[in-house]
Coordinates of C-alpha atoms and ligand atoms in Angstrom, one line a residue:
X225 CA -27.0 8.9 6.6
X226 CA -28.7 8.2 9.9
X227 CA -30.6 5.7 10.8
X228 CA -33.0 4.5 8.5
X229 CA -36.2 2.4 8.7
X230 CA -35.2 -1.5 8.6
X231 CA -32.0 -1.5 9.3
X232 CA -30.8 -3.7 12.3
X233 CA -29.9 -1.0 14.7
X234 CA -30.4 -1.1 18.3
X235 CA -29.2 0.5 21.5
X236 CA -28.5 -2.5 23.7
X237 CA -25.0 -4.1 23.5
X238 CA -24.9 -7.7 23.8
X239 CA -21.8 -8.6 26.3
X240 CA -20.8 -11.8 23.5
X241 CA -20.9 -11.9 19.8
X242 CA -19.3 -13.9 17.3
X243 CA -17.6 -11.4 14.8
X244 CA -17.4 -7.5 16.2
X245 CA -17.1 -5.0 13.5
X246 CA -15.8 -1.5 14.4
X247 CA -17.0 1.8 11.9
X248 CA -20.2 1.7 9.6
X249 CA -18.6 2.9 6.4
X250 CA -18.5 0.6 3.5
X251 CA -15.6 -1.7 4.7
X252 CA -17.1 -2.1 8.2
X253 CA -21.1 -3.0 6.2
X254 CA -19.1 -5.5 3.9
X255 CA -17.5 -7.2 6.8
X256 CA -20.7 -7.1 8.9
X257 CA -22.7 -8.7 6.0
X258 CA -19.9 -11.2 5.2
X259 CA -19.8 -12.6 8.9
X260 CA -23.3 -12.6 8.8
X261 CA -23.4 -14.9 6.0
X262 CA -20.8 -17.0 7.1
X263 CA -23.6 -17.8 10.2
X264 CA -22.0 -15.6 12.8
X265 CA -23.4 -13.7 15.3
X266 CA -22.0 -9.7 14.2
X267 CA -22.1 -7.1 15.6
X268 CA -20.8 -3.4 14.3
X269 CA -20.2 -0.5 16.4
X270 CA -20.7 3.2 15.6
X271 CA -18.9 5.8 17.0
X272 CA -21.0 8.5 15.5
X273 CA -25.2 8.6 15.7
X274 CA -25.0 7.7 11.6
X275 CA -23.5 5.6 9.2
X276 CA -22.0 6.3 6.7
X277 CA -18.3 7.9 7.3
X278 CA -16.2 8.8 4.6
X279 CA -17.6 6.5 2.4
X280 CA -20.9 8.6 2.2
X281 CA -19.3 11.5 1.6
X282 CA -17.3 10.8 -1.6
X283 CA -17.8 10.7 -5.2
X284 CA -18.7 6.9 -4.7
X285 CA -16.2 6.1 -7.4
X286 CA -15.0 1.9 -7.4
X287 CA -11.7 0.7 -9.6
X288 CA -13.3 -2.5 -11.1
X289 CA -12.3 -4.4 -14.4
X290 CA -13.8 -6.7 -16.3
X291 CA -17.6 -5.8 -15.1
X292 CA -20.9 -6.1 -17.2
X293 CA -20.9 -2.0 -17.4
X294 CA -17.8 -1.5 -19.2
X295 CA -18.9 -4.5 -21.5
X296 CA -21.9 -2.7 -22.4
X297 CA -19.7 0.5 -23.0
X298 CA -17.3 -0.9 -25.5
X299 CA -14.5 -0.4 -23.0
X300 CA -11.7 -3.0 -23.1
X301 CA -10.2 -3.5 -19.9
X302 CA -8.7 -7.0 -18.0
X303 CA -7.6 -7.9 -14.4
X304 CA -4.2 -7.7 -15.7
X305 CA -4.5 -4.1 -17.1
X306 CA -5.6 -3.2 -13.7
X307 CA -2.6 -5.0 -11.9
X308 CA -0.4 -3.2 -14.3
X309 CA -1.8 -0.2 -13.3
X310 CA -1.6 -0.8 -9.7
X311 CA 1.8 -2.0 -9.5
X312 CA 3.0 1.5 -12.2
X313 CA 0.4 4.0 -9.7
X314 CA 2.0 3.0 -6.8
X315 CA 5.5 3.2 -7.9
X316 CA 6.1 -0.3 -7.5
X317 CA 5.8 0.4 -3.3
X318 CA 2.4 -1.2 -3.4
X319 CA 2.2 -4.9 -1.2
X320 CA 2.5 -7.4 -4.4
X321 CA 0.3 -9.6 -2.2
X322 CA -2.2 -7.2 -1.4
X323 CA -2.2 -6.3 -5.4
X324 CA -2.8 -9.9 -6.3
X325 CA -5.4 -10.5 -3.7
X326 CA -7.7 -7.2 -5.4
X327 CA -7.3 -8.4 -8.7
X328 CA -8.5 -11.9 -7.4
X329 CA -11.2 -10.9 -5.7
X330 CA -12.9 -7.3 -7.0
X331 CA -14.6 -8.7 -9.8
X332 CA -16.6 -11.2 -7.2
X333 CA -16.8 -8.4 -4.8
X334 CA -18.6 -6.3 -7.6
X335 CA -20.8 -9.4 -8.4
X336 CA -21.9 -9.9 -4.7
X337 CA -22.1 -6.0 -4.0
X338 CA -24.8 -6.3 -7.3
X339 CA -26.4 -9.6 -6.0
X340 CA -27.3 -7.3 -3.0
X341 CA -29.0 -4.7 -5.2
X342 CA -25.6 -1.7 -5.7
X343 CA -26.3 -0.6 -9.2
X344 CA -23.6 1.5 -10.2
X345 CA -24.0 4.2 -13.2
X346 CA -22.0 5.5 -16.3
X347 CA -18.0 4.4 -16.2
X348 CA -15.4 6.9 -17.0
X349 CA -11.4 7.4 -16.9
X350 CA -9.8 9.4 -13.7
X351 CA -6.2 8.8 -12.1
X352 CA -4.1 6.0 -13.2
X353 CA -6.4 4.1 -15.1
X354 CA -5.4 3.1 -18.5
X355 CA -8.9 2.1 -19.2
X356 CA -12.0 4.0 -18.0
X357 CA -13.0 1.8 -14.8
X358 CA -14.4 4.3 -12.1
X359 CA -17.9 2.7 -11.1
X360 CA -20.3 5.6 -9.2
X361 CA -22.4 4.1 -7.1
X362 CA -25.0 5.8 -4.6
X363 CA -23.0 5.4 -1.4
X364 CA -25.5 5.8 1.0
X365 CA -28.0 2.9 -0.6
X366 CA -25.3 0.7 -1.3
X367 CA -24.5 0.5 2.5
X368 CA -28.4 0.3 3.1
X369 CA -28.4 -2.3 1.9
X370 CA -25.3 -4.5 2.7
X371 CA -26.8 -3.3 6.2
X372 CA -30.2 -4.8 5.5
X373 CA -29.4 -8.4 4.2
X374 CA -26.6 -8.2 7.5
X375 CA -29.5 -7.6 9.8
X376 CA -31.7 -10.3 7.5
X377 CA -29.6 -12.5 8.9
X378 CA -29.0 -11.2 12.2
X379 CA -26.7 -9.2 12.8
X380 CA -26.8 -5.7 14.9
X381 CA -25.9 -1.7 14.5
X382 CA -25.3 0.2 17.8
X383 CA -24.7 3.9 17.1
X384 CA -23.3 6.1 19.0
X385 CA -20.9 3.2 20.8
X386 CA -17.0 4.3 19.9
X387 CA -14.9 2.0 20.7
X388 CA -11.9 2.9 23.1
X389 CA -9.6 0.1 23.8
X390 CA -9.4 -3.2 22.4
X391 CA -9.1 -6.0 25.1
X392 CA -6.3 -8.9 24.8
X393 CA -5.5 -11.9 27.0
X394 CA -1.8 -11.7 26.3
X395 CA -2.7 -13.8 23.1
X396 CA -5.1 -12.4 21.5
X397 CA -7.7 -9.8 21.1
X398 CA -10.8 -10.6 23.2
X399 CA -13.2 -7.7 22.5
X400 CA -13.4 -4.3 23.0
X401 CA -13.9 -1.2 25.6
X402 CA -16.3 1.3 25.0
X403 CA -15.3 5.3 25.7
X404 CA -18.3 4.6 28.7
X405 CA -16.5 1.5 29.8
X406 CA -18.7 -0.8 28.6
X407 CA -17.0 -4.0 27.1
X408 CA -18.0 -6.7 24.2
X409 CA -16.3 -9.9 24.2
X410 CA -16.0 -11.6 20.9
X411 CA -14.6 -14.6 18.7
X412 CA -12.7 -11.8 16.2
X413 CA -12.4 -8.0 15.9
X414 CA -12.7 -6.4 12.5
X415 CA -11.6 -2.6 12.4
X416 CA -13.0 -0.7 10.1
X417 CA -12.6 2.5 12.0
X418 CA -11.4 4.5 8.7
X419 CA -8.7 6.8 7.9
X420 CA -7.3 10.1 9.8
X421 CA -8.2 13.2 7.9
X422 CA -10.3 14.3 10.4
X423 CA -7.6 14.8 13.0
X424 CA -4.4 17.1 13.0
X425 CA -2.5 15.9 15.6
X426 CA -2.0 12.3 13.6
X427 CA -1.4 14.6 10.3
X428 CA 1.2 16.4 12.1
X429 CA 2.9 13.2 13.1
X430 CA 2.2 11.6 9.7
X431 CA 2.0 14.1 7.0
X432 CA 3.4 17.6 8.1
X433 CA 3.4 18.4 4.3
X434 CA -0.3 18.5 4.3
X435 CA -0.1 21.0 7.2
X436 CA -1.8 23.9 4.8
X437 CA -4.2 21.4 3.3
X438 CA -8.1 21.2 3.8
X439 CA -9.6 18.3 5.1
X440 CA -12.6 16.6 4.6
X441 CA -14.1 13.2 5.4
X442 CA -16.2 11.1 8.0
X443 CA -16.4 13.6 11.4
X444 CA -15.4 10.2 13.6
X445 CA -12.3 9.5 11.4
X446 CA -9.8 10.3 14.1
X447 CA -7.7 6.8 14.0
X448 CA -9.1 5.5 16.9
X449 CA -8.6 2.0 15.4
X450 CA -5.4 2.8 14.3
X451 CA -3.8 3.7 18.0
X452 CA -6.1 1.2 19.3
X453 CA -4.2 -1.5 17.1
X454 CA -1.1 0.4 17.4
X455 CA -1.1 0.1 21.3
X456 CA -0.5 -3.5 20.4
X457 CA 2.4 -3.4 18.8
X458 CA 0.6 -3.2 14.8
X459 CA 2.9 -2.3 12.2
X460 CA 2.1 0.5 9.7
X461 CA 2.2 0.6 5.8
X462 CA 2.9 3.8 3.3
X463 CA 2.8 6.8 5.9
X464 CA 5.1 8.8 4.1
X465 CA 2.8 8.9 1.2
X466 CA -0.4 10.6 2.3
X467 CA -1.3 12.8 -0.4
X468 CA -3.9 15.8 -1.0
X469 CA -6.4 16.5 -3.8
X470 CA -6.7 19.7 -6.0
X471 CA -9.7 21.2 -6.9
X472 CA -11.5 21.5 -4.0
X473 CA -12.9 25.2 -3.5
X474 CA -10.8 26.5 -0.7
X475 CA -13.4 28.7 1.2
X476 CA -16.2 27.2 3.5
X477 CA -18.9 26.8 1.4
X478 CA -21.8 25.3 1.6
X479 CA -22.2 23.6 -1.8
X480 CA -18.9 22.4 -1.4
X481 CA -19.8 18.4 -1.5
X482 CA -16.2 17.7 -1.1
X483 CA -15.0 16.0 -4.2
X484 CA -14.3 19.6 -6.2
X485 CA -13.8 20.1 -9.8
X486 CA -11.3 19.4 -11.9
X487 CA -11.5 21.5 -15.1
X488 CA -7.9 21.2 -15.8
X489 CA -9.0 18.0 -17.0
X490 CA -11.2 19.4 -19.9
X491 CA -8.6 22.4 -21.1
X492 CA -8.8 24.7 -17.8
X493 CA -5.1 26.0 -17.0
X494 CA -4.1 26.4 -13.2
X495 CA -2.8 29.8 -12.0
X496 CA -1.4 31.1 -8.3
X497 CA -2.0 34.5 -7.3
X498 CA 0.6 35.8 -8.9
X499 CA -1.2 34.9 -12.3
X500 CA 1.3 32.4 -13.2
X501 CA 0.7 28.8 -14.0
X502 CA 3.0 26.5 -11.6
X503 CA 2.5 22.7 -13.3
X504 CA 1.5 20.6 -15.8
X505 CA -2.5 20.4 -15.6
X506 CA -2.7 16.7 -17.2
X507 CA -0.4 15.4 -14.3
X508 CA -2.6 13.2 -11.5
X509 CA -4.3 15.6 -9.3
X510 CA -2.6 14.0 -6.1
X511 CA 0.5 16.0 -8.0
X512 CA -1.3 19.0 -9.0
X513 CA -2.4 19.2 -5.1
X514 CA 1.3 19.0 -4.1
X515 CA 2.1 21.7 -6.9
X516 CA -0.7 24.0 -5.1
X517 CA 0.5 23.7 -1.9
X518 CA 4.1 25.0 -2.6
X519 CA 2.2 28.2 -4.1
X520 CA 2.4 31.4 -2.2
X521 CA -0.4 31.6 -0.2
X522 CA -1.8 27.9 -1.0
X523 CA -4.5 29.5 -3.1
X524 CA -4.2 28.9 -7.0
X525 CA -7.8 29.4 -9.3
X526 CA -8.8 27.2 -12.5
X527 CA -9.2 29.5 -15.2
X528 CA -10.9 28.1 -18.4
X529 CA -13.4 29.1 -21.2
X530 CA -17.0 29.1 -22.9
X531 CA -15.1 25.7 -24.3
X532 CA -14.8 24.0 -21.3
X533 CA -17.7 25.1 -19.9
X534 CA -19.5 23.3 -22.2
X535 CA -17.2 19.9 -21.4
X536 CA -19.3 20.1 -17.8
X537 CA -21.0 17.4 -16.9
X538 CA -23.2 17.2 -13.6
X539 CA -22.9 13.5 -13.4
X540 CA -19.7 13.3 -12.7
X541 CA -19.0 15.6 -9.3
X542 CA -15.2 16.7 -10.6
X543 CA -16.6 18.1 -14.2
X544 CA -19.9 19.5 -12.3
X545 CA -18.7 23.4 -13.5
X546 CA -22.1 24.4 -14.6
X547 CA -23.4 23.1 -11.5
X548 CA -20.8 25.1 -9.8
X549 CA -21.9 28.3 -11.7
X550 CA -25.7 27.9 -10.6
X551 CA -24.4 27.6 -6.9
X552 CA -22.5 30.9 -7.3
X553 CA -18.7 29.4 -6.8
X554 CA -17.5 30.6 -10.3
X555 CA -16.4 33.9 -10.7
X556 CA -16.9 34.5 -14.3
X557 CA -16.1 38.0 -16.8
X558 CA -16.5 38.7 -20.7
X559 CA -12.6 39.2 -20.7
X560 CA -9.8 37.7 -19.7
X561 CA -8.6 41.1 -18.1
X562 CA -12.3 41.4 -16.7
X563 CA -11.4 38.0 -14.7
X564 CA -8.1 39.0 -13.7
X565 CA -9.6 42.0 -11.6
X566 CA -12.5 39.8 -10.4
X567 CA -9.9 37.4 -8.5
X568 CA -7.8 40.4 -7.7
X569 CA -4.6 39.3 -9.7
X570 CA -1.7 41.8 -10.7
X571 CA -2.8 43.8 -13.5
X572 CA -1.8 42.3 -16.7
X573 CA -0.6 38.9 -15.2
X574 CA -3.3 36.5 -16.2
X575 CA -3.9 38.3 -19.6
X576 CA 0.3 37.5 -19.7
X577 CA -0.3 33.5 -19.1
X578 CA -3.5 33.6 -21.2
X579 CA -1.6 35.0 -24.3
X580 CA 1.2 33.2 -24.0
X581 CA -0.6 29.4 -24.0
X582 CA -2.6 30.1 -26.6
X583 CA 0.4 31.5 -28.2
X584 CA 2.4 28.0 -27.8
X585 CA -0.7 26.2 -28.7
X586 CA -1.3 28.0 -32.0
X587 CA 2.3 28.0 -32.9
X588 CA 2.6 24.4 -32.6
X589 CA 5.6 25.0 -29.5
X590 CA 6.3 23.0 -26.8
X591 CA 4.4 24.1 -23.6
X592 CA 6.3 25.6 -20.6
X593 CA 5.2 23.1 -18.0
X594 CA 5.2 20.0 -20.9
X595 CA 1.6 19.5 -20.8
X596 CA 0.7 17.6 -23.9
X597 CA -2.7 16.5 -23.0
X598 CA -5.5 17.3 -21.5
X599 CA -5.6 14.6 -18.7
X600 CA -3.0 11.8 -18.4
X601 CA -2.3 11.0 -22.0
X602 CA -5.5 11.7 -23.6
X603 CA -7.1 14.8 -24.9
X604 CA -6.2 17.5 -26.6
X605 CA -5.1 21.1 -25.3
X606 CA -7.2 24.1 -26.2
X607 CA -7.0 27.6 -26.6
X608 CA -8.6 29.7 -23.6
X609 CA -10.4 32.4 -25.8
X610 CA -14.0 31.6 -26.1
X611 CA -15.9 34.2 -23.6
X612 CA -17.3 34.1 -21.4
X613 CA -13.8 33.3 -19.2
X614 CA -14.3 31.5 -15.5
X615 CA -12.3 31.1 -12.7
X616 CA -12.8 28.2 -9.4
X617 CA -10.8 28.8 -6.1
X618 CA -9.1 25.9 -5.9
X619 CA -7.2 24.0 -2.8
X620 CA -6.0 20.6 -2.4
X621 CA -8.0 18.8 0.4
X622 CA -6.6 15.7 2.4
X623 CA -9.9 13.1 1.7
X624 CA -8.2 9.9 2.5
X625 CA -5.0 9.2 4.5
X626 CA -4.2 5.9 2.1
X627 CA -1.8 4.4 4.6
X628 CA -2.3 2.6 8.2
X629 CA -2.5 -1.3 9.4
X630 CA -0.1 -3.8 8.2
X631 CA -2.1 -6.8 6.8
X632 CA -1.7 -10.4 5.8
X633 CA -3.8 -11.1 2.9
X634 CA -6.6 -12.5 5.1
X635 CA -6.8 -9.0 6.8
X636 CA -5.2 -9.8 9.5
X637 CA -3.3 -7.0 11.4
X638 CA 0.0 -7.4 11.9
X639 CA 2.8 -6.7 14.5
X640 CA 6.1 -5.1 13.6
X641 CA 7.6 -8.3 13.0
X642 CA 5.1 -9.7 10.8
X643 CA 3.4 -11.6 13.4
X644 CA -0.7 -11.6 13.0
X645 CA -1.9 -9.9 16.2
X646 CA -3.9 -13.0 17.5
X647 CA -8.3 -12.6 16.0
X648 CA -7.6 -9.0 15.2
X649 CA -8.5 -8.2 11.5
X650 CA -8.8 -5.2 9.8
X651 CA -9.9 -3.4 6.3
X652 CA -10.7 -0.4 4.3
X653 CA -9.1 3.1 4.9
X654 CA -7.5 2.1 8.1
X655 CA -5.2 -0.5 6.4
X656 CA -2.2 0.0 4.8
X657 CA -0.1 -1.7 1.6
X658 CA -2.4 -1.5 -1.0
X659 CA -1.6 2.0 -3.2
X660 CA 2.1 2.2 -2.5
X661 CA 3.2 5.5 -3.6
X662 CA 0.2 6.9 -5.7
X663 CA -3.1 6.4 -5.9
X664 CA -5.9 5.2 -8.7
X665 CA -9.0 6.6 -8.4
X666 CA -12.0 4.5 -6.9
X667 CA -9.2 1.9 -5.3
X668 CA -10.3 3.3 -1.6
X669 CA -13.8 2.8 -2.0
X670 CA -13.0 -0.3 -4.2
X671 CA -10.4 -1.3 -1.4
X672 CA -12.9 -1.1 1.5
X673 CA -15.7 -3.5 -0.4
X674 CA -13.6 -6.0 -1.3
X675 CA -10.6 -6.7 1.5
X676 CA -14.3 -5.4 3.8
X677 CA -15.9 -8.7 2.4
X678 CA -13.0 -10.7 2.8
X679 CA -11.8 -9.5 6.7
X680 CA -15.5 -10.5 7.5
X681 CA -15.6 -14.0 5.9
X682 CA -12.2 -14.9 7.5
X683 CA -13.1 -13.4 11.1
X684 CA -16.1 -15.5 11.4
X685 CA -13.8 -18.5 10.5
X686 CA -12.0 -18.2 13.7
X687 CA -13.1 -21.0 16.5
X688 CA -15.9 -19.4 18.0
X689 CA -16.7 -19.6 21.8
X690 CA -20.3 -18.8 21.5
X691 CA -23.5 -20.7 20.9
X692 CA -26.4 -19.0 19.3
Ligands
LIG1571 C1 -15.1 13.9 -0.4 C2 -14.5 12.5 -0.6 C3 -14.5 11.9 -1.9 C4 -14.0 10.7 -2.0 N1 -14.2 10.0 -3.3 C5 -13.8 8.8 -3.4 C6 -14.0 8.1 -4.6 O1 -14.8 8.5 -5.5 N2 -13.5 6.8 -4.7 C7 -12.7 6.2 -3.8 O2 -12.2 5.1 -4.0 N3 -12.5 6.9 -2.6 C8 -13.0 8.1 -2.4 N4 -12.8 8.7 -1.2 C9 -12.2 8.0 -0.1 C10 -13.2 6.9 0.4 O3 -14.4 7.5 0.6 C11 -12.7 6.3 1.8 O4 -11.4 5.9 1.8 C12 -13.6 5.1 2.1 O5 -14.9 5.3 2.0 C13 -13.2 4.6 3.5 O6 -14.2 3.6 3.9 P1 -14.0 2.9 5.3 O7 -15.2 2.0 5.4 O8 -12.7 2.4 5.5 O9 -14.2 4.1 6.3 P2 -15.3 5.2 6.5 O10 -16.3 5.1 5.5 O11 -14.7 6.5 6.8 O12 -16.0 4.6 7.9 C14 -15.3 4.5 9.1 C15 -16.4 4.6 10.2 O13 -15.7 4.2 11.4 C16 -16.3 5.0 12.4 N5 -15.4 5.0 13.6 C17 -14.2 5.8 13.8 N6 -13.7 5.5 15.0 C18 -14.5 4.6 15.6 C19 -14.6 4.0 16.9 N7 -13.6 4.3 17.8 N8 -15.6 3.1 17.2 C20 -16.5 2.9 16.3 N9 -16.6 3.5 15.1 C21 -15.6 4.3 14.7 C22 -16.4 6.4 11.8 O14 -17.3 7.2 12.5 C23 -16.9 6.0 10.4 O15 -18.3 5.9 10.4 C24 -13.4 10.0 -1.0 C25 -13.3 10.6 0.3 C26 -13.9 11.8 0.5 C27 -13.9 12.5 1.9

């Protein structure tokens, strides 16, 4: 998303603001907008010439319970459900406190997000959630137009402005140090600089289990903010569980939005080039990714039916398979042996694994991997038998890096020994504490509007130094 008419974007820094907001995804828009309304002069920095990072380039998927949507779909769901969920997802690693404080505040994050026009569409059930609770929401407009009622209210968008070093008195943080060695003095620093997936070298130090892995997300998510904050002694939260995602086609190409498909979900069975399966396709697909990975050669297919085909649905990015067929990134055959050849299997190995899951599924027996259900615990496996038979390259893709900043639970960053590094705050995929040890779909996006809102409100309560 570049720059688009009415939003408050300029070129000229001002050398003082009140709150100074670093990235222009959703967590840095939230905190911008929240300062703004708390009567501060903000300010958000850029690195990039758009906005947008990560957050525009994913499925757009929040974790919310309790909302009008899921009212108006039946679906029973309650803050404690989701805390439940949390607190089990995360395998009990998860900061309690950072737990509490999303179940307090997400439902008026959603309400506020609304009150500022986000509209968000059909819900459905992904990973970890015992109750459908994945809001899609149109990314890009949402952070229109948090950006819009910021700049209402006057606050300011340089692009193209990275910050390079924050600045510190020996107390606290002062402002920041642009890469052209301009500076910006402020009351408070937010950092909303996102996550790492865009840069090896801190995946190597972090995660050199995802060293085969694809990786997608915002081009200026590098961790600037993190060594920035890190050069000051900040603590860091749930590195050792950075995780990948399967199902995301594992060749360059150019209808590849990022999210992939994930037809396991709707009766497709996984299979490495060897023709065998290698896990249980219902698991969470932050496993199934790990399972991939370990395969020879990384590269594993989804191989599924006329069945599931008709399961697609091109709402929902993961179960877009016809849409996937249209763009040419199925391979598909009349027979199961027809398919084997297309992928270039061993002869006689994926008509092997075909036969023998129908077999157990007919017979009643228990399956080889223990799959039971389709995903999670719901759903039903099916028989693959139902031409015409399709196949998706699939690789598991590092999209979020789900660890970073230690936090207090107003956002602000802290050192080593617990101690809040003095007026620096920070939020969204940069921060740390919140998933623990697994992850629940929409709680990054869901993470970076709510703690976004609340890192913003509580930075403009520091004492400010400036009139305007
Ligand atoms: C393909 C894909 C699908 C996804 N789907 C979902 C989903 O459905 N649900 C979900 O919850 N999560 C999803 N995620 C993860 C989620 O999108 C991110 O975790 C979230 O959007 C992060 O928001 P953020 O505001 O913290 O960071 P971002 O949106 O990444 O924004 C950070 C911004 O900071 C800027 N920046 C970086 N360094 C500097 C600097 N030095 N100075 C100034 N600016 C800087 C960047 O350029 C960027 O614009 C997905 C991610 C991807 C890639």
């Amino acid at each position: 998303m570049s720059a688009l008419p009415g939003l408050p974007v300029e070129t000229d820094l001002p050398g003082r603001v009140g709150v100074l907001v670093l990235g222009a995804g959703l967590a840095g828009c939230a905190a911008l907008l929240a300062a703004a309304e708390a009567g501060r002069y903000a300010l958000l920095l850029e690195k990039t010439g758009e906005i947008g990072g990560s957050t525009v380039k994913s499925a757009g998927l929040s974790a919310f319970a309790g909302t009008d949507e899921q009212a108006e779909q039946g679906i029973a769901d309650s803050v404690e459900l989701l805390r439940e969920d949390l607190v089990e997802v995360g395998r009990g690693r998860g900061d309690p406190a950072l737990i509490d404080l999303y179940c307090e505040h997400q439902l008026a994050a959603y309400r506020w997000l609304k009150e500022h026009g986000v509209r968000y569409g059909e819900i459905h059930a992904a990973s970890g959630q015992s109750a459908p609770r994945s809001h899609p929401a149109d990314t890009t407009r949402m952070l229109h137009l948090l950006l819009a009622a910021a700049g209402a209210r006057g606050a300011r968008v340089v692009l193209g402005a990275p910050a390079h070093r924050l600045l510190h008195d020996g107390a606290r943080v002062t402002g920041v140090r642009l890469a052209d060695g301009r500076e910006v003095l402020a009351d408070a620093v937010v950092l909303a600089t996102g996550g790492f997936s865009m840069n090896p070298e801190l995946l190597a130090a972090f995660a050199p289990q995802m060293e085969n892995a694809l990786r997608q997300g915002g081009a200026g998510n590098q961790g600037d903010g993190l060594k920035m904050a890190m050069a000051l002694g900040a603590g860091l939260r749930d590195t050792p569980y950075i995780k990948g995602t399967y199902g995301h086609y594992h060749v360059e190409h150019p209808d590849e939005d990022g999210t992939g498909i994930l037809a396991v979900y709707k009766g497709a069975i996984a299979v490495n080039r060897e023709g065998r399966r290698f896990v249980d396709e219902s698991r969470n697909y932050k496993e199934i990714g790990d399972a991939a990975l370990a395969q020879p050669g990384v590269t594993t297919w989804q191989v599924f039916d006329a069945r599931t085909m008709a399961l697609a649905n091109d709402e929902v990015p993961i179960y877009e398979f016809a849409g996937r067929e249209r763009a040419g990134m199925l391979l598909s055959s009349g027979t199961v042996a027809g398919l084997e050849a297309a992928i270039g299997l061993p002869g006689g190995s994926l008509q092997r694994t075909v036969a023998e899951y129908n077999a157990a599924l007919r017979d009643g027996r228990a399956d080889a991997f223990g799959r039971a259900h389709l995903s999670g615990g719901v759903g039903d496996p099916t028989p693959i038998d139902r031409p015409p038979f399709y196949a998706h390259p699939s690789g598991t893709v590092v999209l979020a890096t789900y660890c970073g900043l230690t936090v207090d639970t107003r956002m602000r960053v802290l050192d080593w020994w617990g101690e809040p590094i003095g007026r620096l705050y920070a939020a969204g995929e940069i921060t740390g504490g919140f998933h623990g040890a697994g992850y629940m779909t929409g709680t990054s996006i869901g993470k970076s509007g709510v703690f976004g809102r609340l890192a913003g409100r509580n930075a403009a309560d520091e004492e400010s130094e400036l009139q305007w």
